[in-house]
């Protein structure tokens, strides 16, 4: 075993920990704000930092250094320094000040805000709300006889939109079905759908809770004909499902992660169990005769039963693949832990890990040289208790689901050429794409990356990505951040990219998404639950 891998304890003394949970870390915000050597307006003496207290849900974030900084054609007024590691002003070139940044229009801000996630959420909730209103007015005959099916159908759809197996299936259909013939506009639309299916998840979960509340109210209205056991099961199920839905609200997820996990997972499981009781009791009691039916045919023919069956199957599938696996932990600095696992992975996947079998799972991007490689890696930036523990007390094993889930980066296989730009620990979600595909360009902006992230990440980049296919911007050596939009525009034109995938924290993501939208560049940014 190489000497850089250690399981020994490390004392964490660095107090400047920013957002690293779930692979989010950017250690550049406290650098001196100085004009960088290039890609910056000569008159501009300020650099916006990308710090943010929020955490993205399905992507990671990360920072590199003494590798070639740029190998495309240099923009006018700049040249390669003798060390070939940085860009410096060309004295012979006529300097033309960069144009002032245009203020982002309200329309662009609205379009980015009302994205596909919110469109899905709005459509699903309004459609179901219309159904509830029509049912209350007596103009929705299907709802009168199949209220339970509407409840469970929505909840099943919500579960599917977060199921690892189902999402991998959708990505396979999209990638292999579209990449060889589909026009770019179709690929972009499908990628947006795949990235934002969480809007369907949220909309269906909320709608399912709404239909359940309506069903229970309907049962109570006609309680004289219902058995008390059916009413009790309905009330308990309603309470548990509503608690599970409320615990998944973004504020709870982002700031009280353990509260979210306990209630959304365990209360949700209890809600699923009581749903079974509610379905069986509700379909076994004949309200017309006022007695229990003993025949199984009425139960087996009920739509509600089969919705409950599929809900249970898709909830269990990821947990069936749960394993305790060995892990090697490299600690190149107090800010980062690099976890190494056996077996290779395809690009664009993310994995959840925990020290326990059930509680406190955290998602990180997976780095791998390919399916046939010996190892895959996760970069865990230090912020919360879980990631601090990886550095202070490196584990020998962790629990993980062998069935990994696909991030939006997995859709990169649909496109001919693209740019993967990341900051901080976002390299964990971005690197595999550029390692495994020669048609993707890597831009990594961070502080003192080689020292911070150690020899393993350095080797992976140097061994697998040609210098002409990457820009590694060390903000500490360059004196600050680059003009990111100028960098993206120049790379877009020189590399012939079709799309940009961004992995950064909230402020950095917003700035780049707004700039790309204004410049007409097709971009997909880090997604936060809304």
CSV table of C-alpha atoms in Angstrom, one decimal, residues 196 236 412 449 526:
chain,number,residue,atom,x,y,z
A,196,UNK,CA,-35.3,18.2,-12.6
A,236,UNK,CA,-52.8,7.6,11.5
A,412,UNK,CA,-22.7,14.1,-20.6
A,449,UNK,CA,-5.3,22.4,-5.2
A,526,UNK,CA,-25.8,22.5,-9.5
